[in-house]
Coordinates of C-alpha atoms in Angstrom, one line a residue:
Chain V
M16 CA 30.2 9.9 6.5
L17 CA 29.3 11.9 9.6
R18 CA 28.4 14.4 6.5
L19 CA 26.5 11.9 5.2
I20 CA 24.6 11.7 8.3
G21 CA 24.9 14.4 9.2
G22 CA 22.9 16.1 6.7
R23 CA 20.5 13.6 6.4
L24 CA 19.5 13.9 9.5
V25 CA 18.6 17.6 8.8
Q26 CA 16.7 15.9 5.4
A27 CA 14.5 14.2 7.6
A28 CA 14.1 17.0 10.6
I29 CA 12.7 19.1 7.7
T30 CA 10.3 15.9 6.1
L31 CA 8.4 15.8 9.8
A32 CA 8.3 19.6 10.2
I33 CA 6.4 20.2 6.3
L34 CA 5.3 16.8 7.5
S35 CA 3.7 18.3 10.7
F36 CA 2.8 20.9 9.6
A37 CA 0.2 19.3 6.6
T38 CA -1.7 17.0 8.8
F39 CA -1.9 19.8 11.3
L40 CA -3.8 21.4 8.8
L41 CA -5.5 18.2 6.8
I42 CA -7.4 17.5 10.9
G43 CA -8.6 20.4 11.1
L44 CA -10.5 19.6 7.8
M45 CA -11.9 16.4 9.4
P46 CA -15.3 16.2 9.9
G47 CA -16.1 17.6 13.5
D48 CA -13.7 18.6 16.0
P49 CA -13.9 17.6 21.0
I50 CA -16.1 20.2 21.1
D51 CA -19.1 18.7 19.0
L52 CA -18.6 16.1 20.3
A53 CA -19.3 17.4 23.5
I54 CA -22.5 19.0 21.8
A55 CA -24.2 16.3 21.0
G56 CA -23.3 14.0 23.6
D57 CA -24.9 16.0 26.0
P58 CA -28.2 18.1 25.4
R59 CA -27.9 20.5 28.8
L60 CA -24.3 22.3 26.7
G61 CA -25.5 25.6 24.4
A62 CA -24.4 27.6 21.7
E63 CA -22.2 30.1 24.8
D64 CA -21.4 26.6 25.8
A65 CA -19.2 25.7 23.1
A66 CA -17.9 29.5 22.6
R67 CA -17.1 29.9 26.4
M68 CA -14.9 25.5 25.5
R69 CA -13.7 26.7 22.7
A70 CA -12.4 29.8 23.7
L71 CA -10.9 28.2 26.7
H72 CA -8.9 25.0 24.4
G73 CA -8.2 28.0 22.0
L74 CA -10.3 26.1 19.3
D75 CA -12.1 29.8 18.1
Q76 CA -7.5 30.3 17.3
P77 CA -6.7 30.5 13.7
L78 CA -4.7 27.3 12.8
L79 CA -1.1 29.4 12.7
A80 CA -1.8 30.2 16.0
R81 CA -2.7 26.8 17.5
Y82 CA 0.3 25.5 14.9
W83 CA 2.2 27.6 16.6
A84 CA 1.6 26.2 20.2
W85 CA 1.6 23.2 19.3
A86 CA 4.7 22.9 17.9
T87 CA 6.8 24.9 20.7
G88 CA 4.8 22.6 22.8
A89 CA 6.3 19.0 21.4
L90 CA 9.8 20.5 20.7
Q91 CA 9.6 21.4 24.9
G92 CA 8.9 17.5 25.1
E93 CA 4.8 18.3 25.9
F94 CA 2.8 16.3 23.4
G95 CA -0.8 16.8 24.8
F96 CA -3.4 14.6 26.0
S97 CA -4.9 11.4 24.4
R98 CA -9.1 12.2 24.1
L99 CA -10.0 8.7 23.7
F100 CA -7.8 7.1 26.3
A101 CA -8.1 9.8 28.8
K102 CA -3.8 9.9 28.8
P103 CA -0.8 11.6 27.9
A104 CA -0.9 10.8 23.7
A105 CA 2.5 10.1 24.0
E106 CA 2.0 7.5 26.5
V107 CA -0.9 5.7 24.3
L108 CA 1.8 5.2 21.8
G109 CA 3.9 3.9 24.1
D110 CA 2.1 0.9 25.0
A111 CA 0.5 0.7 21.0
L112 CA 4.7 0.7 19.7
I113 CA 5.2 -2.4 22.8
A114 CA 2.1 -4.1 21.5
S115 CA 3.6 -3.4 17.2
L116 CA 7.1 -4.4 18.8
A117 CA 5.6 -7.9 19.7
L118 CA 3.8 -8.2 16.3
L119 CA 6.6 -7.1 14.0
L120 CA 10.0 -8.6 15.6
P121 CA 8.2 -11.5 15.8
A122 CA 7.2 -11.8 12.2
T123 CA 9.7 -10.5 9.9
F124 CA 12.2 -12.5 11.3
L125 CA 9.8 -15.3 10.5
S126 CA 9.6 -14.1 7.2
A127 CA 13.0 -12.6 6.5
G128 CA 14.1 -16.5 8.1
I129 CA 12.4 -17.9 5.3
G130 CA 11.7 -15.7 3.0
I131 CA 15.8 -15.9 1.9
T132 CA 16.3 -19.6 3.0
L133 CA 13.6 -20.2 -0.3
G134 CA 14.9 -17.2 -2.6
V135 CA 18.5 -18.7 -1.7
L136 CA 17.4 -22.5 -2.3
A137 CA 15.6 -21.7 -5.9
A138 CA 18.3 -19.4 -7.1
R139 CA 20.4 -22.5 -6.7
K140 CA 18.9 -24.2 -9.5
P141 CA 16.7 -21.5 -11.9
R142 CA 13.3 -23.4 -13.2
S143 CA 14.0 -26.9 -11.5
A144 CA 10.5 -27.5 -9.7
L145 CA 10.9 -25.5 -6.8
D146 CA 12.9 -21.7 -7.8
Y147 CA 9.0 -23.1 -10.0
T148 CA 7.4 -22.7 -6.6
V149 CA 8.7 -20.3 -4.7
N150 CA 7.7 -17.3 -7.3
V151 CA 4.4 -18.8 -7.5
I152 CA 4.6 -17.7 -3.4
A153 CA 6.4 -14.3 -3.9
F154 CA 3.3 -13.5 -7.0
A155 CA 0.0 -14.9 -4.8
G156 CA 2.4 -13.1 -2.0
V157 CA 2.0 -9.2 -2.6
S158 CA -1.5 -10.2 -5.1
L159 CA -2.6 -11.3 -1.7
P160 CA -4.6 -8.4 0.3
S161 CA -3.6 -9.1 3.2
F162 CA -7.1 -8.6 5.8
W163 CA -8.5 -10.9 3.3
L164 CA -5.6 -13.7 4.5
G165 CA -6.4 -12.2 8.1
I166 CA -10.1 -13.1 7.4
L167 CA -9.1 -16.7 6.2
L168 CA -6.8 -18.0 8.8
V169 CA -10.3 -16.6 11.2
I170 CA -12.4 -18.7 9.5
L171 CA -10.3 -21.0 9.5
F172 CA -8.6 -21.2 12.7
A173 CA -11.2 -19.2 14.2
V174 CA -14.5 -19.8 13.4
T175 CA -14.3 -24.1 11.5
L176 CA -11.4 -25.2 13.9
G177 CA -12.2 -23.1 17.1
W178 CA -8.4 -23.7 17.8
L179 CA -7.9 -20.4 18.4
P180 CA -9.4 -16.8 18.8
A181 CA -10.9 -14.4 16.4
G182 CA -8.7 -10.6 17.3
G183 CA -8.1 -8.3 20.4
P184 CA -5.8 -7.7 22.7
P185 CA -4.6 -10.9 25.1
D186 CA -7.3 -11.2 27.4
A187 CA -5.6 -12.4 30.6
P188 CA -2.2 -12.3 31.7
G189 CA 0.1 -14.6 31.3
I190 CA 2.0 -15.5 28.0
I191 CA 0.2 -18.6 26.9
P192 CA -3.2 -15.8 26.1
W193 CA -0.3 -13.7 24.7
L194 CA 0.3 -15.7 22.6
R195 CA -2.3 -17.7 21.2
H196 CA -3.5 -13.7 20.4
L197 CA -0.7 -12.9 18.6
A198 CA -0.4 -16.1 16.5
L199 CA -2.7 -15.5 13.6
P200 CA -1.9 -12.4 12.5
M201 CA 1.4 -12.9 13.0
L202 CA 1.3 -15.6 10.7
T203 CA -0.8 -12.8 8.2
L204 CA 2.1 -10.9 8.5
T205 CA 4.5 -14.4 7.6
V206 CA 3.3 -15.0 4.9
L207 CA 2.7 -11.1 3.4
G208 CA 6.7 -10.9 4.3
L209 CA 7.7 -13.8 3.0
A210 CA 7.1 -13.4 -0.3
G211 CA 8.9 -10.1 -1.1
Y212 CA 11.6 -11.6 0.3
A213 CA 12.2 -14.7 -1.0
R214 CA 11.3 -12.2 -4.8
Q215 CA 14.3 -10.3 -3.6
T216 CA 17.0 -12.6 -2.6
R217 CA 16.0 -15.2 -6.1
A218 CA 16.8 -11.5 -7.9
A219 CA 19.7 -10.8 -6.3
M220 CA 21.5 -13.8 -5.7
I221 CA 20.9 -14.7 -9.7
E222 CA 23.0 -11.7 -10.1
A223 CA 25.1 -12.5 -7.3
L224 CA 25.7 -15.9 -9.6
G225 CA 26.5 -14.5 -12.4
D226 CA 29.0 -11.9 -11.2
P227 CA 32.9 -13.4 -12.8
W228 CA 34.2 -14.6 -9.3
I229 CA 31.6 -17.2 -9.1
R230 CA 33.1 -18.6 -11.8
T231 CA 36.8 -19.1 -10.6
A232 CA 35.6 -20.1 -7.9
L233 CA 34.0 -23.3 -9.5
A234 CA 37.7 -23.2 -11.7
K235 CA 39.2 -23.4 -8.4
G236 CA 36.7 -26.1 -7.5
A237 CA 35.4 -24.7 -4.3
S238 CA 32.2 -26.6 -3.4
E239 CA 29.5 -25.2 -4.3
R240 CA 27.8 -24.6 -1.0
R241 CA 30.7 -22.3 0.1
I242 CA 30.9 -20.7 -3.4
V243 CA 26.4 -20.0 -2.5
L244 CA 26.8 -19.2 1.2
G245 CA 30.4 -17.4 1.6
H246 CA 30.7 -15.4 -2.6
A247 CA 27.4 -14.8 -3.6
F248 CA 25.2 -14.7 -0.9
P249 CA 27.2 -11.6 1.0
N250 CA 27.3 -10.1 -2.0
A251 CA 23.0 -10.9 -1.8
A252 CA 22.8 -9.0 1.2
V253 CA 23.4 -5.7 0.4
P254 CA 20.2 -5.0 -1.3
I255 CA 18.2 -7.5 1.1
V256 CA 19.2 -5.9 4.2
T257 CA 17.9 -2.3 2.3
V258 CA 14.7 -3.9 1.8
A259 CA 14.4 -5.7 4.6
A260 CA 15.2 -2.1 6.9
L261 CA 12.7 0.0 5.2
D262 CA 10.4 -3.6 5.2
F263 CA 10.1 -2.9 9.1
A264 CA 9.7 0.7 9.6
T265 CA 6.5 0.2 6.6
L266 CA 5.1 -1.8 9.0
V267 CA 5.1 0.0 11.7
S268 CA 2.6 1.7 11.0
G269 CA 1.6 -0.4 7.7
A270 CA 0.9 -3.4 10.1
L271 CA -2.7 -1.1 9.8
V272 CA -4.3 -2.9 8.6
T273 CA -3.9 -6.6 9.4
E274 CA -4.2 -5.2 13.3
A275 CA -7.2 -3.2 12.2
V276 CA -8.8 -6.9 11.4
F277 CA -7.5 -9.2 14.4
A278 CA -7.8 -5.9 16.8
W279 CA -4.5 -5.7 17.7
P280 CA -3.9 -2.5 19.9
G281 CA -0.5 -1.8 18.3
M282 CA 0.7 1.3 16.3
G283 CA -0.8 0.8 12.9
K284 CA -4.6 0.6 15.0
T285 CA -3.6 3.1 17.5
I286 CA -3.1 5.5 13.8
Y287 CA -6.8 4.6 12.5
D288 CA -8.9 4.8 16.2
A289 CA -7.3 8.5 16.7
I290 CA -8.1 9.5 13.3
L291 CA -11.4 8.7 13.0
G292 CA -11.8 9.1 16.5
N293 CA -11.2 12.9 16.2
D294 CA -8.2 12.2 18.6
Y295 CA -5.9 15.3 17.0
N296 CA -2.2 14.9 19.5
L297 CA -2.8 11.4 19.3
A298 CA -3.4 10.6 15.1
L299 CA -0.4 13.8 15.0
L300 CA 1.8 12.2 17.3
A301 CA 1.5 9.2 16.2
L302 CA 2.1 9.8 12.0
L303 CA 5.4 12.1 13.2
L304 CA 6.2 8.9 14.8
S305 CA 6.1 6.3 12.6
A306 CA 7.8 8.5 9.7
A307 CA 10.6 8.7 12.4
V308 CA 10.7 5.6 12.4
T309 CA 10.7 4.7 8.8
L310 CA 12.9 7.6 7.8
A311 CA 15.3 6.5 10.9
A312 CA 15.4 3.3 9.4
S313 CA 16.0 4.7 6.1
L314 CA 19.7 6.0 7.2
A315 CA 20.3 3.2 9.1
A316 CA 20.4 1.1 6.2
D317 CA 22.1 3.6 4.7
I318 CA 24.9 2.8 7.5
A319 CA 24.2 -1.1 7.0
Q320 CA 24.9 -0.9 3.2
L321 CA 29.1 0.8 4.7
A322 CA 29.5 -1.7 6.9
I323 CA 28.8 -4.7 4.7
D324 CA 30.1 -3.0 1.0
P325 CA 33.3 -1.9 1.4
R326 CA 33.6 -0.6 -2.5
V327 CA 30.5 1.5 -1.3
R328 CA 32.6 3.9 0.9
A329 CA 35.9 3.9 -1.3
Chain N
M16 CA 3.1 -2.5 -30.3
N17 CA 4.9 -3.7 -32.6
G18 CA 4.6 -7.2 -34.7
R19 CA 7.5 -8.5 -32.5
A20 CA 6.7 -7.4 -29.3
W21 CA 2.4 -8.2 -29.9
Q22 CA 5.2 -11.8 -30.2
R23 CA 6.5 -11.8 -27.6
F24 CA 3.5 -10.3 -25.5
R25 CA 1.9 -13.7 -26.5
G26 CA 5.0 -16.2 -25.6
H27 CA 4.4 -15.5 -21.3
H28 CA 1.5 -17.6 -21.9
A29 CA -0.1 -16.7 -18.2
A30 CA -0.3 -13.0 -18.9
V31 CA -2.5 -13.7 -22.3
A32 CA -4.5 -15.8 -20.4
S33 CA -5.1 -13.0 -17.5
V34 CA -6.2 -10.8 -19.7
F35 CA -8.7 -13.7 -20.8
L36 CA -10.0 -13.0 -17.6
L37 CA -9.8 -10.2 -16.2
A38 CA -12.1 -8.9 -19.9
L39 CA -14.3 -11.9 -18.5
I40 CA -14.5 -10.2 -15.7
A41 CA -15.1 -6.8 -17.3
A42 CA -18.3 -8.2 -19.6
A43 CA -20.1 -9.9 -16.4
A44 CA -19.2 -6.2 -15.1
L45 CA -20.7 -4.1 -17.5
A46 CA -23.3 -7.2 -17.9
A47 CA -24.2 -6.7 -14.4
P48 CA -27.6 -5.4 -15.0
L49 CA -28.8 -8.3 -18.0
V50 CA -27.4 -10.3 -15.3
A51 CA -30.0 -8.7 -12.3
A52 CA -32.9 -9.3 -15.1
A53 CA -32.2 -12.9 -15.4
L54 CA -32.7 -13.0 -11.1
G55 CA -34.9 -10.6 -11.3
H56 CA -33.3 -9.5 -8.5
D57 CA -32.5 -6.0 -7.5
P58 CA -28.7 -6.2 -6.0
F59 CA -29.3 -2.8 -3.9
M60 CA -32.7 -3.6 -1.7
P61 CA -32.3 -5.0 1.6
D62 CA -34.8 -8.4 1.6
L63 CA -34.6 -8.9 5.3
F64 CA -36.6 -12.3 5.6
K65 CA -33.9 -13.5 3.3
R66 CA -30.6 -13.0 5.2
Y67 CA -27.7 -15.3 4.5
E68 CA -29.2 -17.8 2.1
P69 CA -27.6 -20.9 0.9
A70 CA -26.6 -21.3 -2.8
S71 CA -29.2 -21.6 -4.7
A72 CA -30.5 -21.5 -8.2
A73 CA -32.5 -18.4 -7.4
H74 CA -29.2 -17.0 -5.6
P75 CA -26.0 -18.5 -6.9
L76 CA -23.8 -17.0 -4.8
G77 CA -26.3 -17.2 -1.8
T78 CA -27.0 -13.4 0.2
D79 CA -26.1 -11.6 1.6
E80 CA -26.4 -10.2 5.7
L81 CA -28.9 -8.0 4.8
G82 CA -30.8 -10.3 2.6
R83 CA -28.9 -9.3 -0.7
D84 CA -28.0 -11.2 -3.7
L85 CA -24.2 -11.9 -3.6
L86 CA -23.2 -12.3 -6.7
L87 CA -25.0 -9.4 -8.4
R88 CA -23.5 -7.5 -5.8
L89 CA -20.1 -9.2 -6.8
L90 CA -20.5 -7.9 -10.5
Y91 CA -21.7 -4.5 -9.5
G92 CA -18.1 -4.7 -7.2
A93 CA -16.6 -5.2 -10.1
R94 CA -17.5 -2.6 -11.6
V95 CA -15.9 0.2 -9.2
S96 CA -13.5 -1.5 -8.7
L97 CA -12.1 -2.0 -11.7
A98 CA -12.5 1.6 -12.8
V99 CA -11.4 3.0 -9.8
G100 CA -8.0 0.8 -10.0
L101 CA -8.2 2.0 -14.3
V102 CA -8.8 5.6 -14.0
A103 CA -6.4 5.8 -11.1
A104 CA -3.6 4.2 -12.4
L105 CA -4.1 6.8 -15.5
V106 CA -4.4 9.8 -13.7
S107 CA -1.1 8.5 -11.2
A108 CA 0.5 8.1 -14.9
I109 CA -0.1 11.4 -16.9
I110 CA 0.8 13.4 -13.6
G111 CA 3.7 11.4 -13.1
T112 CA 4.9 12.2 -16.7
A113 CA 3.8 15.7 -16.7
V114 CA 6.3 16.4 -13.8
G115 CA 9.2 14.0 -15.2
L116 CA 8.6 15.6 -18.5
A117 CA 8.9 18.9 -16.9
A118 CA 11.3 18.7 -14.4
A119 CA 13.4 16.8 -17.2
W120 CA 13.1 19.8 -19.6
F121 CA 12.9 23.2 -17.1
G122 CA 15.7 21.8 -14.7
G123 CA 17.3 23.6 -11.9
A124 CA 15.3 24.8 -8.8
L125 CA 12.3 23.1 -10.5
D126 CA 13.8 20.4 -11.1
A127 CA 15.6 20.0 -7.5
A128 CA 11.8 20.8 -5.7
L129 CA 10.1 18.6 -7.8
M130 CA 12.2 16.0 -6.9
R131 CA 13.1 16.2 -2.9
L132 CA 8.8 16.2 -3.2
A133 CA 9.1 13.1 -4.6
D134 CA 11.5 11.9 -2.1
G135 CA 9.9 12.8 1.0
L136 CA 6.7 11.2 -0.6
L137 CA 8.5 8.5 -1.6
A138 CA 10.4 8.3 2.3
L139 CA 6.4 8.9 4.3
P140 CA 4.4 5.6 5.4
S141 CA 2.0 6.3 2.9
L142 CA -1.0 4.1 3.9
P143 CA -1.7 6.2 7.5
L144 CA -1.3 9.6 5.5
L145 CA -3.4 8.0 3.0
I146 CA -6.3 7.6 6.0
V147 CA -5.6 11.2 7.0
L148 CA -7.4 12.3 3.5
A149 CA -9.1 9.8 3.1
A150 CA -10.7 11.5 6.3
V151 CA -10.6 14.4 5.4
D152 CA -14.8 16.7 5.4
P153 CA -15.1 17.0 1.5
A154 CA -17.9 19.9 3.0
R155 CA -15.1 22.5 4.7
L156 CA -13.6 22.1 1.3
G157 CA -17.0 23.1 -0.3
L158 CA -17.6 20.5 -1.6
P159 CA -20.3 18.3 -1.8
R160 CA -21.2 15.3 0.5
G161 CA -22.2 12.3 -0.4
A162 CA -23.2 12.1 -4.1
M163 CA -22.2 8.9 -5.7
W164 CA -19.6 10.6 -8.8
F165 CA -17.8 12.4 -6.1
D166 CA -16.8 9.5 -3.6
L167 CA -15.1 7.8 -6.4
A168 CA -12.9 10.8 -7.9
R169 CA -12.1 11.4 -4.4
I170 CA -10.5 8.3 -4.2
V171 CA -9.0 8.7 -7.4
L172 CA -7.1 11.5 -6.5
I173 CA -6.1 10.3 -2.7
I174 CA -4.3 6.9 -4.3
A175 CA -3.1 9.5 -6.9
V176 CA -1.4 12.0 -4.5
F177 CA 1.3 8.9 -3.6
G178 CA 0.6 7.2 -7.4
W179 CA 2.5 9.9 -9.4
V180 CA 5.6 9.6 -7.5
K181 CA 7.3 6.1 -9.3
V182 CA 6.3 7.7 -13.1
A183 CA 7.4 10.6 -12.6
R184 CA 10.9 9.5 -11.4
L185 CA 11.2 7.1 -14.3
A186 CA 9.5 9.9 -17.6
R187 CA 12.8 12.2 -15.3
A188 CA 15.0 9.6 -15.5
S189 CA 14.6 8.6 -19.1
A190 CA 13.3 12.1 -21.2
L191 CA 17.5 13.4 -19.5
S192 CA 18.6 9.9 -21.5
I193 CA 16.5 11.3 -24.2
L194 CA 16.8 15.0 -24.4
R195 CA 21.0 14.3 -24.3
R196 CA 20.7 12.4 -28.1
D197 CA 21.2 13.2 -31.0
Y198 CA 18.2 13.7 -32.4
A199 CA 16.2 15.8 -29.6
R200 CA 19.4 18.0 -29.7
A201 CA 19.0 18.7 -33.7
A202 CA 15.3 19.7 -32.9
V203 CA 16.3 21.8 -29.4
A204 CA 19.2 23.6 -32.4
L205 CA 17.1 23.7 -34.9
G206 CA 14.5 25.7 -32.8
A207 CA 12.2 23.6 -32.2
S208 CA 9.8 24.8 -28.9
G209 CA 9.8 23.5 -26.0
G210 CA 6.4 21.8 -26.4
R211 CA 7.4 20.0 -29.3
V212 CA 10.7 18.6 -29.0
L213 CA 9.1 17.1 -25.6
W214 CA 5.8 16.5 -27.3
R215 CA 6.8 15.2 -31.3
H216 CA 10.8 13.0 -29.4
V217 CA 10.4 12.8 -26.4
A218 CA 7.0 11.5 -24.9
P219 CA 7.0 8.9 -28.3
N220 CA 10.0 6.7 -26.3
L221 CA 8.5 7.1 -22.8
A222 CA 6.2 5.5 -24.2
A223 CA 6.6 2.4 -23.4
H224 CA 8.0 2.7 -20.5
V225 CA 4.8 3.6 -18.3
T226 CA 2.3 2.4 -20.1
V227 CA 4.8 -0.4 -18.3
A228 CA 5.2 0.1 -15.4
S229 CA 1.7 1.5 -15.0
T230 CA 0.2 -1.5 -16.0
Q231 CA 2.5 -2.7 -13.3
T232 CA 0.4 -0.5 -10.6
V233 CA -2.9 -1.5 -11.8
G234 CA -3.2 -4.4 -9.7
A235 CA -1.3 -2.8 -6.9
V236 CA -3.5 0.2 -6.6
I237 CA -6.7 -2.2 -7.2
L238 CA -5.5 -3.5 -3.7
L239 CA -4.9 -0.3 -1.8
E240 CA -9.0 0.4 -3.3
S241 CA -10.0 -2.3 -1.4
V242 CA -8.0 -1.6 1.8
L243 CA -9.3 2.3 2.3
S244 CA -13.1 0.4 1.1
F245 CA -12.8 -1.6 3.5
L246 CA -11.7 0.4 6.2
G247 CA -14.3 2.1 5.4
L248 CA -12.7 5.3 4.1
G249 CA -12.8 4.4 0.0
I250 CA -16.3 3.2 -1.4
Q251 CA -19.0 4.1 1.2
P252 CA -22.0 1.5 1.3
P253 CA -25.3 0.6 0.0
L254 CA -22.0 1.3 -3.6
P255 CA -20.2 -2.4 -3.2
S256 CA -17.0 -2.4 -4.0
W257 CA -15.2 -5.9 -3.0
G258 CA -13.5 -3.9 -0.3
N259 CA -16.4 -3.1 1.6
M260 CA -18.8 -6.4 1.2
L261 CA -15.3 -7.4 3.0
A262 CA -15.4 -5.1 5.5
G263 CA -19.5 -5.7 5.9
A264 CA -18.2 -9.2 6.1
Q265 CA -15.8 -10.0 8.9
E266 CA -18.3 -8.9 11.4
L267 CA -20.4 -12.0 10.3
V268 CA -17.9 -14.5 9.6
F269 CA -18.7 -16.8 12.4
A270 CA -22.4 -16.6 10.9
A271 CA -21.8 -16.6 7.2
P272 CA -18.4 -16.9 6.3
M273 CA -18.3 -17.5 2.3
A274 CA -19.5 -13.9 1.9
A275 CA -15.7 -13.6 2.8
V276 CA -14.0 -15.8 0.7
W277 CA -15.5 -14.4 -2.4
P278 CA -14.5 -10.6 -2.8
G279 CA -11.3 -11.1 -1.7
M280 CA -11.4 -13.9 -4.0
M281 CA -12.2 -11.3 -6.9
I282 CA -9.3 -9.6 -5.9
F283 CA -6.5 -11.9 -6.2
A284 CA -7.6 -12.9 -8.9
T285 CA -7.2 -9.5 -11.0
V286 CA -4.7 -8.0 -8.7
V287 CA -2.9 -11.8 -10.6
A288 CA -4.2 -11.6 -13.8
T289 CA -3.4 -7.3 -13.8
N290 CA 0.1 -8.2 -12.3
F291 CA 0.7 -11.4 -14.9
I292 CA -0.6 -8.5 -17.6
G293 CA 2.1 -6.3 -16.4
D294 CA 5.0 -9.2 -16.6
G295 CA 4.3 -9.5 -19.7
L296 CA 4.0 -5.7 -20.8
A297 CA 7.6 -5.2 -19.4
D298 CA 9.2 -8.7 -21.5
A299 CA 7.3 -7.0 -24.8
L300 CA 8.3 -3.8 -24.8
D301 CA 10.6 -3.7 -22.5
P302 CA 13.0 -7.5 -23.5
R303 CA 17.2 -5.8 -21.9
A304 CA 15.0 -5.2 -19.1
E305 CA 13.6 -8.3 -18.7
M306 CA 17.6 -10.0 -19.1
V307 CA 18.7 -8.2 -16.1
R308 CA 16.0 -9.0 -14.6
A309 CA 16.2 -12.4 -14.9

C-alpha cells in the first residue's frame, strides 16, 4: 500500500516535471513577450530600451537557461510575479483557488447528490417511465455545450426575469451578493454534472443488482430498501467514487468555460486570462497546480477504492 | 456491416432518426450557397443598417450584430463544425490505431513508452492544455498565419493531440488479444511480415471496435471545437462556426437573445444525433458490449 502510493507520487512528480518543461517551450511560442507589450504601450521606448530590458529580465538568455532558472526558483517556492495582477503568482492563484472552491464544492455536492439519487431510482425499475426520463436527462447532459447552457440561463434569469446578475464577481460585501453571483454558474455546473453521475450510478447499480447475492438476499426475504441500499449500493459505490474524484479534479480547471461565461474569477478563468494575457509565470503555475490537483485526485480515488472495497486490498 | 448488424442498427430508432437529422443538416450545409442565392444575401458582408432584424421573409431567423443573415451564417457554420468534427475524429482514429498496433506488435520499450505517454495525457487536465496549444503563434514555427485552410488544419491537429489516446489503448488491447489467436500465430509462423499480419489479420478484426469508439467521439470533438471557437482560440471570424457565433452573441445577449439560441441549438442537436448513432453502431457491431452495459 505504501509502496503503491510512493510509486504513484514519483510518477506524478515526473509527469509534472515534463509538463512544466513542455509548457515552458509552448509559452515561448506564443505571440509577443512582456517586453513587446511594454514597447507597444509606450512610444518613447526604442530598440535599445528593448534590448536593455530583455537583458535585465533575462529574456535574452536561451530557452533552456531560462527554464533552469525558473525550475530552480520554483523548487525553492519562488514562482515569480504575475504580469497582469502585479502580485506574486502564488498569491493570485490562492485567491482564484478559493473562488473556484466556493463554486465547485456546492456544485459537486448538488450534482452528486441529485445524480446518484436519480441513478439509483432509475436502476431500481429499469425501463420504467422514471428510468426513461433519467436516461434522457443523462443523454442531454453529455451533449449540452456548457457555455450554451450558461447563456440560456442568463437569457432566462438575467434578461427575461431580471432576478439575477448576468455574471461577474460579487460587487458588494456580504453573503447575499455573493450568493446571487454564484447562483447561475453553480446551476450550470450542477445540471452538467448530474447527468454524468446519473448515468454512471444507473449503470453501476444495474450491474450490482445482477450479482448472485442479491438473489440470495431476495430469497431470504430482505426488503427492497435493504437490498438496494444495503447490498447493491456499496458495490456500486466503488466506480462512482472514482468518477466523483476525477470529475472534481477536472472541474478545477475544466469549469474554465463556465467561469469564462459568467466572468467568475476562479482557477479556470485565471488560466485563460493568463495564457491570453502573456502572463507566463501565472499561466505556468496555474497549469501545474491544476495538473497536480488532477494527479492527486486520481491517487485519492485509488486509496478510497482500497478503503471501500476489501477485495482490492487482498 | 453485415446483414444482421444492419438489422440491429435499424432496430435502434433513435439512431436511425439521427442519421436522417444529420443528413438533413449536412445537405443544408452543402446547399448553403444555393440558399444564399435564393435569399439574395451575402453571409460575410456586414450591413450596419440591418442589425438585429427580427425574423422575416427576407431573413428567416433575423440578422446578427453586424446585420448578416443568421440562417446563412448557421448553414456556413455547419460546414465548418461538421467538417472539423469528422476530420478530427478521423485523424485521431488513424493516429490512435497506428500507435496501438505499433505498441502491440513491437512490445517492450516502445510499448511501455507509448502507453506511459497515453497515461500521462489522460491524467492531465486537457482543456487548459488545449488552450495553451491553441494560443501558440504559428508564425514562430515558420507557418503562415491567418490562412483559412491553416486555421482548420490547426484546430484538427490540436484536437487530435489528445484525441488519439483512447483509440490507441483500445486498439492495443484488441490487437494483443487477436495476436494471441491461432490464425494470427499461424500467419507469423508461416513467415508473414509484421505489416502483413497487422494489415490482413489484425486490422479487419479491429475495425468494428475502432469505428464504434470513433463515432462515439465525434460528438465530443464537435463540442470541443465549439468551446475553443467560443473562447476565441478556434475558428476565427469572419469564417463562422457555431462556437464563434455564440461568442459574438453572448456579449449582446441583452440586445438579441435569439442570436444566442440558434447556434447552440445546432450544436446540441448535432451532438445528440452523433451520440445516438454511436450508441446504435455499438449495439449493431458489438452486441456483447451492449449486453454488459444494459
